[in-house]
mmCIF file of C-alpha atoms and ligand atoms in Angstrom:
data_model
loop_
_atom_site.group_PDB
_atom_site.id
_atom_site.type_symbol
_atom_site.label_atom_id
_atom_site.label_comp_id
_atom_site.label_asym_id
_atom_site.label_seq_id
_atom_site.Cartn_x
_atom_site.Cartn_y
_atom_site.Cartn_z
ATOM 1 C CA UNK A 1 -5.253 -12.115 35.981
ATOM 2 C CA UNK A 2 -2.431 -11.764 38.197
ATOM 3 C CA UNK A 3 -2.320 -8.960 41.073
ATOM 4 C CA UNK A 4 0.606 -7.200 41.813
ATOM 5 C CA UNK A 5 1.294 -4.575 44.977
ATOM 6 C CA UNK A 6 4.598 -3.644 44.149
ATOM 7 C CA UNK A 7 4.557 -0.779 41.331
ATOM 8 C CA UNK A 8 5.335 -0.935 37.980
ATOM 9 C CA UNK A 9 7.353 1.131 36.595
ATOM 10 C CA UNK A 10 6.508 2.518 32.765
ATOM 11 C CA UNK A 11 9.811 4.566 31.122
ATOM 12 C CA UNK A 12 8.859 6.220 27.865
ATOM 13 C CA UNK A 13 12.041 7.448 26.047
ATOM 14 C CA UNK A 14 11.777 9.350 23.266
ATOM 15 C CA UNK A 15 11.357 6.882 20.243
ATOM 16 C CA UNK A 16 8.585 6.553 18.141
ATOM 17 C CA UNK A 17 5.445 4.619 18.998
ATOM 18 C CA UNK A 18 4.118 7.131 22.122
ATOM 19 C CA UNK A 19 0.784 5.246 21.863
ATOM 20 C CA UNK A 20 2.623 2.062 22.717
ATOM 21 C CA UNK A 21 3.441 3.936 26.321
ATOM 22 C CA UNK A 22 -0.043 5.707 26.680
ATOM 23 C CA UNK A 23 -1.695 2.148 26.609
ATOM 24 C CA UNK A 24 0.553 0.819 28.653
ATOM 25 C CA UNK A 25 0.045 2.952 31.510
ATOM 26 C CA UNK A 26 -4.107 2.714 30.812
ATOM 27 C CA UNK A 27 -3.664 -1.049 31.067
ATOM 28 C CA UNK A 28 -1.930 -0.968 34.210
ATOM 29 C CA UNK A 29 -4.350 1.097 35.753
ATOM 30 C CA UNK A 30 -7.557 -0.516 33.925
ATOM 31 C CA UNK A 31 -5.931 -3.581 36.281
ATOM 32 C CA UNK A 32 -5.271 -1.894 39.319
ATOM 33 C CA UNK A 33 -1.677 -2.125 39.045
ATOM 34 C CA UNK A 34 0.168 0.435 41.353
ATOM 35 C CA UNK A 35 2.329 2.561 38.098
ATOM 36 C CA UNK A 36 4.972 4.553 38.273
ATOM 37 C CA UNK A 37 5.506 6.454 35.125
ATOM 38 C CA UNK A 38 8.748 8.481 34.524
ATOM 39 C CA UNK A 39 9.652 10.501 30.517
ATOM 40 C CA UNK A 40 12.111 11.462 29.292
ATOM 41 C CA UNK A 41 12.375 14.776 27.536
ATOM 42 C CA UNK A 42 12.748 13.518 23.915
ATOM 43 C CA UNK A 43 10.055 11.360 24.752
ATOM 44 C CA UNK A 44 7.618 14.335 25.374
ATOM 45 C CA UNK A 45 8.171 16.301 21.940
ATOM 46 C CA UNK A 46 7.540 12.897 20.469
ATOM 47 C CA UNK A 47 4.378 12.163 22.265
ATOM 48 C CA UNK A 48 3.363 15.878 20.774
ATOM 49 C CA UNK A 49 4.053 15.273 17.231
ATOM 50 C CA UNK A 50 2.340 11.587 17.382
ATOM 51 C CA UNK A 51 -0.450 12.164 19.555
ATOM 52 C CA UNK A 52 -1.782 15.503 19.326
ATOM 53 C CA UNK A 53 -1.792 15.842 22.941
ATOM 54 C CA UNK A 54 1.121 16.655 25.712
ATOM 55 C CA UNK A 55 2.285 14.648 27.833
ATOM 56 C CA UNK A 56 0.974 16.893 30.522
ATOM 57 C CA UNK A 57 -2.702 16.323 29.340
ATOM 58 C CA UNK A 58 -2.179 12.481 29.694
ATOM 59 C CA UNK A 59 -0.374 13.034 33.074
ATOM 60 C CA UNK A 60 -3.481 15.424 34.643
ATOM 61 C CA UNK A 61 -5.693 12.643 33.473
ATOM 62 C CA UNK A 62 -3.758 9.451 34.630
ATOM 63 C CA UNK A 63 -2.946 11.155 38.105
ATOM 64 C CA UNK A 64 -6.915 11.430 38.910
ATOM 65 C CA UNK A 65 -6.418 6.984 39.277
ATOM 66 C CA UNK A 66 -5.072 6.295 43.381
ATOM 67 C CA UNK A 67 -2.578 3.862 41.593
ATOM 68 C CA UNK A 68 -0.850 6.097 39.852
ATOM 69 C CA UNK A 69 2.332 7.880 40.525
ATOM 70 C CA UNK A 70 5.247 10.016 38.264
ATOM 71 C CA UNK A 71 8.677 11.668 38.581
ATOM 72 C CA UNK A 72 10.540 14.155 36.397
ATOM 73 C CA UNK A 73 13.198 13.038 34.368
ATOM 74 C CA UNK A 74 15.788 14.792 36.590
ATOM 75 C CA UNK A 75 14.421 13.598 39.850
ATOM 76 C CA UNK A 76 17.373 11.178 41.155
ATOM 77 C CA UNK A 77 15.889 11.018 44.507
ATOM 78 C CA UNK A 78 12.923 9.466 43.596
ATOM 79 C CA UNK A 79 12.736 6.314 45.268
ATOM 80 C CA UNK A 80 12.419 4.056 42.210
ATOM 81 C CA UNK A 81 16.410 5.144 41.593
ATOM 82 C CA UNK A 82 17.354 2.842 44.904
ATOM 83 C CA UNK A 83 17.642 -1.128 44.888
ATOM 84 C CA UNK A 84 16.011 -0.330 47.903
ATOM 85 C CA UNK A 85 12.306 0.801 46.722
ATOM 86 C CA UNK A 86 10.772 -2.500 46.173
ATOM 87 C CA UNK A 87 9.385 -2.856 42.412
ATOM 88 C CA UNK A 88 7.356 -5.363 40.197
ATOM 89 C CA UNK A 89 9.567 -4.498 37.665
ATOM 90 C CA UNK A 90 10.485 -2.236 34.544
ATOM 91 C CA UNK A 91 9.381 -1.940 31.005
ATOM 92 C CA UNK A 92 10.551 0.881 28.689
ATOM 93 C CA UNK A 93 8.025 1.267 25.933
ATOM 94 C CA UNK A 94 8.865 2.865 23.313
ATOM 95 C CA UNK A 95 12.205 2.233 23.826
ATOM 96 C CA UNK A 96 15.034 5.008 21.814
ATOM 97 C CA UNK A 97 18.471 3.656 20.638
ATOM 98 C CA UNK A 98 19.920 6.407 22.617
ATOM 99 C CA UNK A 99 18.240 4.761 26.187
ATOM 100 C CA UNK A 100 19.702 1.471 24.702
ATOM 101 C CA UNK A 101 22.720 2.217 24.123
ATOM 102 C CA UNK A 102 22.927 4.239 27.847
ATOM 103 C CA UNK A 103 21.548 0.768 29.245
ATOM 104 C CA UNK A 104 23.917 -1.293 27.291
ATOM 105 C CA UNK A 105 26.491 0.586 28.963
ATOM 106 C CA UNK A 106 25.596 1.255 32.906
ATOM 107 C CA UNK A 107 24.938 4.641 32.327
ATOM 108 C CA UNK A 108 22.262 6.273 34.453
ATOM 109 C CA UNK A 109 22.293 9.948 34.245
ATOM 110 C CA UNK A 110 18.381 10.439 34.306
ATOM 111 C CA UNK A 111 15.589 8.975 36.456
ATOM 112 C CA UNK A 112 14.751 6.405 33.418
ATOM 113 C CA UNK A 113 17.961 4.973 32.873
ATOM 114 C CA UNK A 114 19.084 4.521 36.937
ATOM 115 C CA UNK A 115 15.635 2.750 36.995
ATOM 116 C CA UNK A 116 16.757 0.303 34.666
ATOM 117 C CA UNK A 117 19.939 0.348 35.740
ATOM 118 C CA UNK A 118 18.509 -0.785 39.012
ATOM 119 C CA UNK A 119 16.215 -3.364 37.894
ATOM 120 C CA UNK A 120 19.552 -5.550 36.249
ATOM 121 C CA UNK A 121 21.457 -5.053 39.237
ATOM 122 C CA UNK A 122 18.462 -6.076 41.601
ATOM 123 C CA UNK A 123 17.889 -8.654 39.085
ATOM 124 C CA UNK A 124 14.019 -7.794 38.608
ATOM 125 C CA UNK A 125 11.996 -7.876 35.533
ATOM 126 C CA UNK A 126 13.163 -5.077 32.727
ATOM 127 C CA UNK A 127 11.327 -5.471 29.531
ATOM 128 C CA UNK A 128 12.314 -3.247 26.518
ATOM 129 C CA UNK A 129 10.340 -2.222 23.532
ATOM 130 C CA UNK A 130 12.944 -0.895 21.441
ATOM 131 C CA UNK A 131 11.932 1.089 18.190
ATOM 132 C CA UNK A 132 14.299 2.039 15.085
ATOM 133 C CA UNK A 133 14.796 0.652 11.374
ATOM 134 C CA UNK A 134 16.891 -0.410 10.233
ATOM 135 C CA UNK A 135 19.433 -1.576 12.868
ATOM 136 C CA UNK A 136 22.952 -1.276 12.817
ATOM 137 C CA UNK A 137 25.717 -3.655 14.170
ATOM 138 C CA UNK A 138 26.094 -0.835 17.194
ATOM 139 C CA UNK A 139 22.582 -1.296 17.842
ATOM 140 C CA UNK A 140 22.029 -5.098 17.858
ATOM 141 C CA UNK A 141 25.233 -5.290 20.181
ATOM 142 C CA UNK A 142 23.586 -3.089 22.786
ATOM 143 C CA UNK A 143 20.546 -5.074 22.422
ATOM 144 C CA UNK A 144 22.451 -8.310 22.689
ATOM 145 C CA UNK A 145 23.995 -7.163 25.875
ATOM 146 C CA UNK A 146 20.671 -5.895 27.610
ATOM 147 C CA UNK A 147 19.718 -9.281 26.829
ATOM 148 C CA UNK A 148 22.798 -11.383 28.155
ATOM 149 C CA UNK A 149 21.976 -8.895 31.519
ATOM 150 C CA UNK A 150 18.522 -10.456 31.796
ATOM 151 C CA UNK A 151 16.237 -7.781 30.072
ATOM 152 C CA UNK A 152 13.548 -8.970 27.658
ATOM 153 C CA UNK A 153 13.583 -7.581 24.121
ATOM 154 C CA UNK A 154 10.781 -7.262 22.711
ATOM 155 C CA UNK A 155 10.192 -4.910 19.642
ATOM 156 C CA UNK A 156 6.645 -4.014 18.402
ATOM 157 C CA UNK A 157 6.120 -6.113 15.879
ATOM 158 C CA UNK A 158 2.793 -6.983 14.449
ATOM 159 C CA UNK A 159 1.453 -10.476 14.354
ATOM 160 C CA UNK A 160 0.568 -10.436 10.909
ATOM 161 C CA UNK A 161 -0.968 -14.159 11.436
ATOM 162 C CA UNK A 162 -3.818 -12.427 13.630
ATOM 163 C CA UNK A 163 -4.826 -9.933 10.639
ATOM 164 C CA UNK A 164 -4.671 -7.238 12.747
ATOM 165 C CA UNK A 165 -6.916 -4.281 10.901
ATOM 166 C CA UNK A 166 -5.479 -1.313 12.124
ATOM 167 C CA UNK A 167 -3.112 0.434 14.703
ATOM 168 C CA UNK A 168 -5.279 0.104 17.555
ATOM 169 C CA UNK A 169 -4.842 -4.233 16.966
ATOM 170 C CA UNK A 170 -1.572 -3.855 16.903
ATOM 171 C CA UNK A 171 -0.989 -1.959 20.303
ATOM 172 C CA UNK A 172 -3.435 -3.884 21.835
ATOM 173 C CA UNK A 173 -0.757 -6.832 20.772
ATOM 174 C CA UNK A 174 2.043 -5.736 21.793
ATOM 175 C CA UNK A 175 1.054 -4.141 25.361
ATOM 176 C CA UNK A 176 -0.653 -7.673 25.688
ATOM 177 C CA UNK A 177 3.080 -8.720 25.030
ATOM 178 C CA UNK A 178 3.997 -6.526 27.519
ATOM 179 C CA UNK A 179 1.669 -7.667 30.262
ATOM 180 C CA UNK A 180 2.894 -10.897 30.046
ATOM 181 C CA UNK A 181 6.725 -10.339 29.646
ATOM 182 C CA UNK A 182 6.309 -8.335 32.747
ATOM 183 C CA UNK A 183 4.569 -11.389 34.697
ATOM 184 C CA UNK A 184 1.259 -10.331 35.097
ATOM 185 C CA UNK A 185 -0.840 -12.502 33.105
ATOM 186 C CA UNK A 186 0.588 -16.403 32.198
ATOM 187 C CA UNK A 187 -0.683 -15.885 28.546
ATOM 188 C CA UNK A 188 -2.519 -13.647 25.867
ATOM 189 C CA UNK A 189 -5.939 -13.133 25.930
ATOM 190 C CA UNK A 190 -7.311 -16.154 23.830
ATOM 191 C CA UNK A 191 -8.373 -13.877 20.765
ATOM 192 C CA UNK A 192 -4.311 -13.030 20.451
ATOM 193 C CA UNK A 193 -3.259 -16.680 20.595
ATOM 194 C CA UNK A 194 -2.193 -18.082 17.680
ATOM 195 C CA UNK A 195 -4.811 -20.682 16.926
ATOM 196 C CA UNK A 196 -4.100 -22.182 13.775
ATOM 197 C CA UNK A 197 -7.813 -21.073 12.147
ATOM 198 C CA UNK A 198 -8.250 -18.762 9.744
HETATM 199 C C1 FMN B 1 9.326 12.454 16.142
HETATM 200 C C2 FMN B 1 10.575 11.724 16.587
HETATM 201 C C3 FMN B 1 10.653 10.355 16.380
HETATM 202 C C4 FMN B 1 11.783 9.649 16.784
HETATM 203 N N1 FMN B 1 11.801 8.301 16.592
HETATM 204 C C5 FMN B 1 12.844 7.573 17.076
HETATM 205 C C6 FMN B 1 12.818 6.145 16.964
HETATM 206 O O1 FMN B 1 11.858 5.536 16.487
HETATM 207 N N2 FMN B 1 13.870 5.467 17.497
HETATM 208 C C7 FMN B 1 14.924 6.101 18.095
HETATM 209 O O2 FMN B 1 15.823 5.406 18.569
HETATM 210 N N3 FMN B 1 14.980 7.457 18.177
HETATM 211 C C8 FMN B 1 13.960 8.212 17.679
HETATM 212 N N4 FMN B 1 13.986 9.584 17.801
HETATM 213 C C9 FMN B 1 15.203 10.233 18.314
HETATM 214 C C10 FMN B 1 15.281 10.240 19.848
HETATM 215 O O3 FMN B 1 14.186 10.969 20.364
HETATM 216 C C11 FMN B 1 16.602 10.897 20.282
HETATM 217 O O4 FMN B 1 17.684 10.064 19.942
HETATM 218 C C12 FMN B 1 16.652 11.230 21.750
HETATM 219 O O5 FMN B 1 17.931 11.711 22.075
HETATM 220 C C13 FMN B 1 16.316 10.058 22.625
HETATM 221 O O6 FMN B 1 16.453 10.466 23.967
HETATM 222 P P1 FMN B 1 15.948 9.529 25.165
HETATM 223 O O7 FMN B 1 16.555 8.194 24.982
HETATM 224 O O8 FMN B 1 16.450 10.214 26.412
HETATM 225 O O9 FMN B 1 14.472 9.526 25.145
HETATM 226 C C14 FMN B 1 12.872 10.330 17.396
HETATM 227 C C15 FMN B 1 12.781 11.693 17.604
HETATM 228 C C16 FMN B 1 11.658 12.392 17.210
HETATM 229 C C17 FMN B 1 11.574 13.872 17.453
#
């Protein structure tokens, strides 16, 4: 396990797959990794309906850790919005078509998106998650373009070779996916490798 000083920052937009974001963050901090966490306001009503819980609840509890930190959606002087706030890096999990397309196209009118919109032009690690079926041309052209600007995509699929047996498998997956796309861990934990046995 790698250890990173620099923060992470975790942007949950307002697709489906909340719990994706949630263990994220507890990840982060299970490791000791300095998180910033910053939602947008879609993303809270989801995180409502999918969770049972606010986002506030998970907030009170995640802000008791010393490595964790937040800003509002609306808070453009937060320092993650300047190339010059020093950051391990970016992923949005769970990723709307709406952030993507706002990405795709330099647009940074809330906290989230200047993040992002920061980490291409500073050249640092942005990982996506993005969520939606089906996709349409529009879609797969933003994604394309994230992806030309140096962003990893990487949609929550399941590995259906590992048999997962339920949702929590699956998360565990594909924030293991996460941790790694992000640079901190070289590989998988050996019981999500692909070995071949059955
Ligand atoms: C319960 C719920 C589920 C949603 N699921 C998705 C989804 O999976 N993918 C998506 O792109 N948008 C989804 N949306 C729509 C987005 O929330 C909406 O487009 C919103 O404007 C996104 O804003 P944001 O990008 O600022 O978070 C969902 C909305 C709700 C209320």
């Amino acid at each position: 396990m790698m250890v990173a000083t620099k923060p992470v920052v975790v942007g949950i937009s307002g697709a489906s797959g909340a719990v994706l974001a949630r263990e994220t963050v507890n990840e982060l901090l299970r490791r000791e990794i300095p998180t910033i966490a910053v939602c947008s306001n879609a993303a809270r009503l989801v995180w409502q309906e999918e969770l049972d819980q606010s986002y506030n609840e998970a907030l009170a509890e995640w802000r008791e850790h010393p490595q964790f930190k937040d800003y509002g959606i609306g808070d453009l002087r937060a320092p993650i919005a300047s190339g010059t706030f020093p950051t391990a890096g970016m992923v949005v999990v769970p990723c709307s078509m709406n952030t993507v397309a706002s990405v795709a196209h330099g647009l940074a009118g809330n906290l989230l998106l200047r993040t992002a919109d920061v980490c291409l032009k500073e050249r640092r690690r942005l990982v996506l998650v993005p969520r939606e079926t089906p996709l349409h041309s529009i879609h797969l052209e933003n994604l394309l373009a994230i992806s030309r600007a140096g962003a990893v995509i990487l949609p929550p699929e399941p590995a259906f070779y590992l048999k997962p047996q339920g949702i929590d498998d699956l998360v565990r997956f594909v924030v293991g996916r996460v941790i790694v796309a992000l640079g901190l861990d070289d590989a998988l934990p050996p019981d999500l490798q692909y070995s071949g046995e059955s």
